[in-house]
mmCIF file of C-alpha atoms in Angstrom:
data_model
loop_
_atom_site.group_PDB
_atom_site.id
_atom_site.type_symbol
_atom_site.label_atom_id
_atom_site.label_comp_id
_atom_site.label_asym_id
_atom_site.label_seq_id
_atom_site.Cartn_x
_atom_site.Cartn_y
_atom_site.Cartn_z
ATOM 1 C CA MET A 1 0.000 0.000 0.000
ATOM 2 C CA ALA A 2 1.349 3.431 -0.940
ATOM 3 C CA VAL A 3 0.868 6.326 1.485
ATOM 4 C CA VAL A 4 1.395 9.969 0.520
ATOM 5 C CA SER A 5 3.057 12.111 3.206
ATOM 6 C CA GLY A 6 4.028 15.727 2.513
ATOM 7 C CA GLY A 7 4.117 15.099 -1.216
ATOM 8 C CA THR A 8 6.295 11.985 -0.813
ATOM 9 C CA THR A 9 4.980 8.535 -1.623
ATOM 10 C CA LEU A 10 5.886 6.013 1.077
ATOM 11 C CA ILE A 11 5.703 2.277 0.559
ATOM 12 C CA ASP A 12 4.213 0.161 3.360
ATOM 13 C CA ASN A 13 5.654 -3.351 3.130
ATOM 14 C CA GLY A 14 3.440 -4.688 5.889
ATOM 15 C CA ALA A 15 4.841 -7.912 7.310
ATOM 16 C CA LEU A 16 8.218 -7.308 5.651
ATOM 17 C CA ASP A 17 8.702 -4.149 7.732
ATOM 18 C CA SER A 18 8.018 -6.062 10.947
ATOM 19 C CA ALA A 19 11.045 -8.303 10.291
ATOM 20 C CA VAL A 20 13.530 -5.415 10.097
ATOM 21 C CA PRO A 21 15.774 -5.248 13.206
ATOM 22 C CA THR A 22 15.117 -2.185 15.350
ATOM 23 C CA GLY A 23 18.043 -2.391 17.777
ATOM 24 C CA ASP A 24 15.653 -2.325 20.743
ATOM 25 C CA LEU A 25 16.874 -3.917 23.977
ATOM 26 C CA ILE A 26 14.309 -6.345 25.381
ATOM 27 C CA LEU A 27 14.837 -7.160 29.061
ATOM 28 C CA LEU A 28 14.680 -10.941 29.460
ATOM 29 C CA SER A 29 16.049 -11.646 32.917
ATOM 30 C CA THR A 30 17.427 -9.943 36.039
ATOM 31 C CA GLN A 31 19.518 -11.567 38.758
ATOM 32 C CA THR A 32 20.743 -9.998 41.981
ATOM 33 C CA ALA A 33 23.809 -11.292 43.787
ATOM 34 C CA SER A 34 23.891 -11.859 47.542
ATOM 35 C CA SER A 35 27.190 -13.505 48.483
ATOM 36 C CA SER A 36 26.741 -15.613 45.324
ATOM 37 C CA ALA A 37 29.377 -18.069 44.110
ATOM 38 C CA THR A 38 28.033 -17.703 40.552
ATOM 39 C CA ILE A 39 25.321 -15.899 38.611
ATOM 40 C CA ASP A 40 24.116 -18.204 35.827
ATOM 41 C CA PHE A 41 21.846 -17.466 32.869
ATOM 42 C CA THR A 42 20.707 -20.846 31.534
ATOM 43 C CA SER A 43 17.422 -20.093 29.787
ATOM 44 C CA GLY A 44 16.290 -17.667 27.131
ATOM 45 C CA ILE A 45 19.572 -17.756 25.180
ATOM 46 C CA ASP A 46 18.431 -19.153 21.851
ATOM 47 C CA SER A 47 17.637 -18.183 18.258
ATOM 48 C CA THR A 48 14.926 -15.700 19.286
ATOM 49 C CA TYR A 49 17.425 -12.820 19.153
ATOM 50 C CA ASP A 50 20.513 -12.298 16.999
ATOM 51 C CA SER A 51 22.540 -11.038 19.948
ATOM 52 C CA TYR A 52 22.347 -10.697 23.718
ATOM 53 C CA VAL A 53 23.668 -7.996 26.052
ATOM 54 C CA PHE A 54 24.452 -8.572 29.719
ATOM 55 C CA LYS A 55 24.669 -5.394 31.803
ATOM 56 C CA PHE A 56 26.398 -5.807 35.163
ATOM 57 C CA MET A 57 25.872 -3.030 37.687
ATOM 58 C CA SER A 58 27.340 -2.297 41.132
ATOM 59 C CA ILE A 59 29.119 -5.639 41.286
ATOM 60 C CA HIS A 60 30.838 -5.735 44.682
ATOM 61 C CA ALA A 61 33.586 -8.280 45.291
ATOM 62 C CA GLU A 62 33.790 -10.209 48.538
ATOM 63 C CA THR A 63 37.569 -10.654 48.135
ATOM 64 C CA SER A 64 39.913 -7.840 47.136
ATOM 65 C CA ASN A 65 42.173 -8.153 44.074
ATOM 66 C CA ALA A 66 39.894 -10.691 42.392
ATOM 67 C CA ASP A 67 38.814 -10.624 38.743
ATOM 68 C CA PHE A 68 35.146 -10.546 37.709
ATOM 69 C CA THR A 69 34.860 -13.252 35.039
ATOM 70 C CA VAL A 70 32.596 -14.939 32.502
ATOM 71 C CA ASN A 71 32.378 -18.364 30.914
ATOM 72 C CA PHE A 72 30.013 -20.009 28.452
ATOM 73 C CA ARG A 73 28.106 -23.286 28.150
ATOM 74 C CA ASP A 74 27.967 -24.890 24.708
ATOM 75 C CA GLY A 75 25.323 -27.582 25.073
ATOM 76 C CA GLY A 76 26.760 -29.634 27.917
ATOM 77 C CA SER A 77 26.424 -29.164 31.650
ATOM 78 C CA ASN A 78 29.714 -27.307 32.200
ATOM 79 C CA PHE A 79 30.635 -23.678 31.558
ATOM 80 C CA ASP A 80 33.869 -24.430 29.734
ATOM 81 C CA ALA A 81 33.607 -23.369 26.091
ATOM 82 C CA THR A 82 37.013 -23.078 24.421
ATOM 83 C CA LYS A 83 37.896 -19.398 23.990
ATOM 84 C CA THR A 84 40.507 -17.160 22.375
ATOM 85 C CA THR A 85 40.443 -13.583 23.675
ATOM 86 C CA THR A 86 42.342 -10.313 24.048
ATOM 87 C CA THR A 87 42.259 -7.471 26.589
ATOM 88 C CA PHE A 88 43.588 -3.956 27.116
ATOM 89 C CA THR A 89 43.138 -1.501 29.967
ATOM 90 C CA VAL A 90 43.070 2.245 30.527
ATOM 91 C CA SER A 91 43.769 3.517 34.033
ATOM 92 C CA HIS A 92 44.184 6.659 36.155
ATOM 93 C CA THR A 93 44.796 6.989 39.905
ATOM 94 C CA GLU A 94 43.092 9.263 42.440
ATOM 95 C CA SER A 95 46.397 11.101 42.915
ATOM 96 C CA GLY A 96 46.513 11.990 39.212
ATOM 97 C CA GLY A 97 49.198 9.500 38.215
ATOM 98 C CA GLY A 98 49.419 5.918 37.071
ATOM 99 C CA ASP A 99 47.696 6.718 33.817
ATOM 100 C CA GLY A 100 48.267 4.471 30.884
ATOM 101 C CA LEU A 101 46.980 2.352 28.053
ATOM 102 C CA THR A 102 48.166 -1.222 28.522
ATOM 103 C CA TYR A 103 47.805 -4.460 26.606
ATOM 104 C CA ARG A 104 47.118 -7.117 29.262
ATOM 105 C CA GLY A 105 48.526 -10.279 27.727
ATOM 106 C CA SER A 106 48.345 -12.081 31.073
ATOM 107 C CA LYS A 107 44.520 -11.847 30.901
ATOM 108 C CA ASP A 108 44.249 -13.209 27.343
ATOM 109 C CA LEU A 109 43.140 -16.762 26.596
ATOM 110 C CA ALA A 110 44.401 -18.938 23.738
ATOM 111 C CA GLN A 111 42.224 -21.993 23.083
ATOM 112 C CA SER A 112 41.432 -22.127 26.780
ATOM 113 C CA THR A 113 38.424 -23.335 28.746
ATOM 114 C CA SER A 114 39.306 -21.002 31.654
ATOM 115 C CA ASP A 115 37.121 -18.083 32.762
ATOM 116 C CA GLN A 116 37.611 -14.800 30.882
ATOM 117 C CA PRO A 117 38.260 -11.723 33.089
ATOM 118 C CA LEU A 118 35.787 -8.898 32.466
ATOM 119 C CA ALA A 119 37.089 -6.668 35.275
ATOM 120 C CA GLN A 120 40.536 -7.065 36.759
ATOM 121 C CA GLU A 121 42.001 -6.752 40.265
ATOM 122 C CA VAL A 122 38.813 -5.299 41.715
ATOM 123 C CA SER A 123 38.829 -3.603 45.115
ATOM 124 C CA ALA A 124 36.586 -5.027 47.828
ATOM 125 C CA ASP A 125 36.449 -1.666 49.658
ATOM 126 C CA ASN A 126 32.953 -0.807 50.872
ATOM 127 C CA ASP A 127 32.588 1.918 48.239
ATOM 128 C CA GLY A 128 34.079 -0.099 45.378
ATOM 129 C CA SER A 129 32.208 -1.753 42.520
ATOM 130 C CA THR A 130 32.390 -2.851 38.888
ATOM 131 C CA ASN A 131 30.024 -1.850 36.068
ATOM 132 C CA GLY A 132 29.937 -2.715 32.381
ATOM 133 C CA TYR A 133 28.489 -4.924 29.687
ATOM 134 C CA LEU A 134 29.107 -8.089 27.684
ATOM 135 C CA HIS A 135 27.723 -8.368 24.131
ATOM 136 C CA LEU A 136 27.328 -11.944 22.822
ATOM 137 C CA PHE A 137 26.633 -12.282 19.097
ATOM 138 C CA ASP A 138 24.456 -14.925 17.415
ATOM 139 C CA PRO A 139 24.827 -17.611 20.121
ATOM 140 C CA ALA A 140 22.421 -20.069 18.459
ATOM 141 C CA ASN A 141 24.326 -20.104 15.158
ATOM 142 C CA THR A 142 25.731 -23.574 14.372
ATOM 143 C CA THR A 143 27.937 -22.522 11.435
ATOM 144 C CA PHE A 144 30.299 -19.920 12.893
ATOM 145 C CA VAL A 145 32.288 -19.423 16.092
ATOM 146 C CA LYS A 146 30.564 -17.245 18.721
ATOM 147 C CA GLN A 147 32.063 -13.780 19.165
ATOM 148 C CA PHE A 148 31.724 -11.478 22.151
ATOM 149 C CA THR A 149 33.019 -8.089 23.192
ATOM 150 C CA GLY A 150 32.528 -5.577 25.974
ATOM 151 C CA VAL A 151 33.776 -2.923 28.353
ATOM 152 C CA SER A 152 33.894 -2.602 32.125
ATOM 153 C CA ASN A 153 35.038 0.004 34.596
ATOM 154 C CA SER A 154 35.947 -0.733 38.177
ATOM 155 C CA TYR A 155 37.417 0.661 41.333
ATOM 156 C CA HIS A 156 40.824 -1.018 41.240
ATOM 157 C CA VAL A 157 42.844 -2.136 44.281
ATOM 158 C CA GLY A 158 45.351 0.629 43.441
ATOM 159 C CA ASN A 159 42.753 3.349 44.169
ATOM 160 C CA GLN A 160 42.278 4.038 40.496
ATOM 161 C CA THR A 161 39.665 3.827 37.807
ATOM 162 C CA PHE A 162 40.358 0.807 35.645
ATOM 163 C CA ALA A 163 38.578 0.549 32.284
ATOM 164 C CA ILE A 164 38.864 -2.830 30.584
ATOM 165 C CA HIS A 165 38.135 -3.501 26.913
ATOM 166 C CA TYR A 166 37.893 -7.163 25.967
ATOM 167 C CA GLY A 167 36.818 -9.333 23.089
ATOM 168 C CA GLY A 168 37.150 -12.811 21.691
ATOM 169 C CA TYR A 169 35.301 -15.848 20.486
ATOM 170 C CA CYS A 170 34.138 -19.229 21.701
ATOM 171 C CA ASN A 171 35.799 -21.584 19.232
ATOM 172 C CA THR A 172 32.819 -23.839 18.736
ATOM 173 C CA THR A 173 30.071 -24.207 16.147
ATOM 174 C CA SER A 174 27.764 -25.582 18.841
ATOM 175 C CA ALA A 175 25.144 -23.187 20.151
ATOM 176 C CA ILE A 176 25.985 -21.232 23.295
ATOM 177 C CA ASP A 177 23.065 -21.782 25.681
ATOM 178 C CA GLY A 178 24.376 -20.548 29.030
ATOM 179 C CA VAL A 179 26.503 -17.761 30.524
ATOM 180 C CA ARG A 180 28.125 -17.792 33.987
ATOM 181 C CA PHE A 181 29.542 -14.832 35.921
ATOM 182 C CA LYS A 182 31.767 -15.252 38.974
ATOM 183 C CA MET A 183 34.766 -13.838 40.822
ATOM 184 C CA SER A 184 38.177 -15.467 40.408
ATOM 185 C CA SER A 185 38.256 -15.806 44.208
ATOM 186 C CA GLY A 186 35.538 -15.294 46.779
ATOM 187 C CA ASN A 187 31.892 -14.597 46.013
ATOM 188 C CA ILE A 188 29.994 -11.835 44.261
ATOM 189 C CA ASP A 189 28.985 -10.001 47.428
ATOM 190 C CA ALA A 190 26.303 -7.823 45.787
ATOM 191 C CA GLY A 191 25.213 -6.415 42.429
ATOM 192 C CA THR A 192 22.767 -6.896 39.587
ATOM 193 C CA ILE A 193 23.113 -8.477 36.143
ATOM 194 C CA LYS A 194 20.458 -7.983 33.466
ATOM 195 C CA MET A 195 20.154 -9.984 30.232
ATOM 196 C CA TYR A 196 18.670 -8.302 27.152
ATOM 197 C CA GLY A 197 17.836 -9.593 23.703
ATOM 198 C CA ILE A 198 18.376 -7.212 20.802
ATOM 199 C CA LEU A 199 15.695 -6.997 18.125
#
């Protein structure tokens, strides 16, 4: 059906228009930590959406100098998908020094089933926390490896802001159907993680 608007003819494609991605974030699940060993998302990650975003907010570590990490489940019962990743950080201290842009090779993974750090060396001070996001692309695809990327910022043990940029892929053509967040030591004392699907 053609519609005239301000002298311009617009084409209404009906059902075809409804299939065009809008980029809207659809909240699917919210979990709140309370001295939690892990925060697991094990449902709702499927072919419904082309990508999923996990927003983590006010994540407070129980143990100082621990990393906030992620791992993925690829159809089994364990969160141990093989990953290759890379990481760099940007930092600045409260005293105005310690600034720098640093490649963090020690936090990279190469064909590893280990947890991937999302925030590094986090302070457990009462006023410290970590915030950021993880973007997982096309997890239900069974042709290509599963890529992810993201950014976090945290209150670092060195009394500095610590921004982490990370990315990589799960080297599997199996669907990713679960995501686990945890600290490298101690529990997630408090915080919220929200899972969104992107239309």
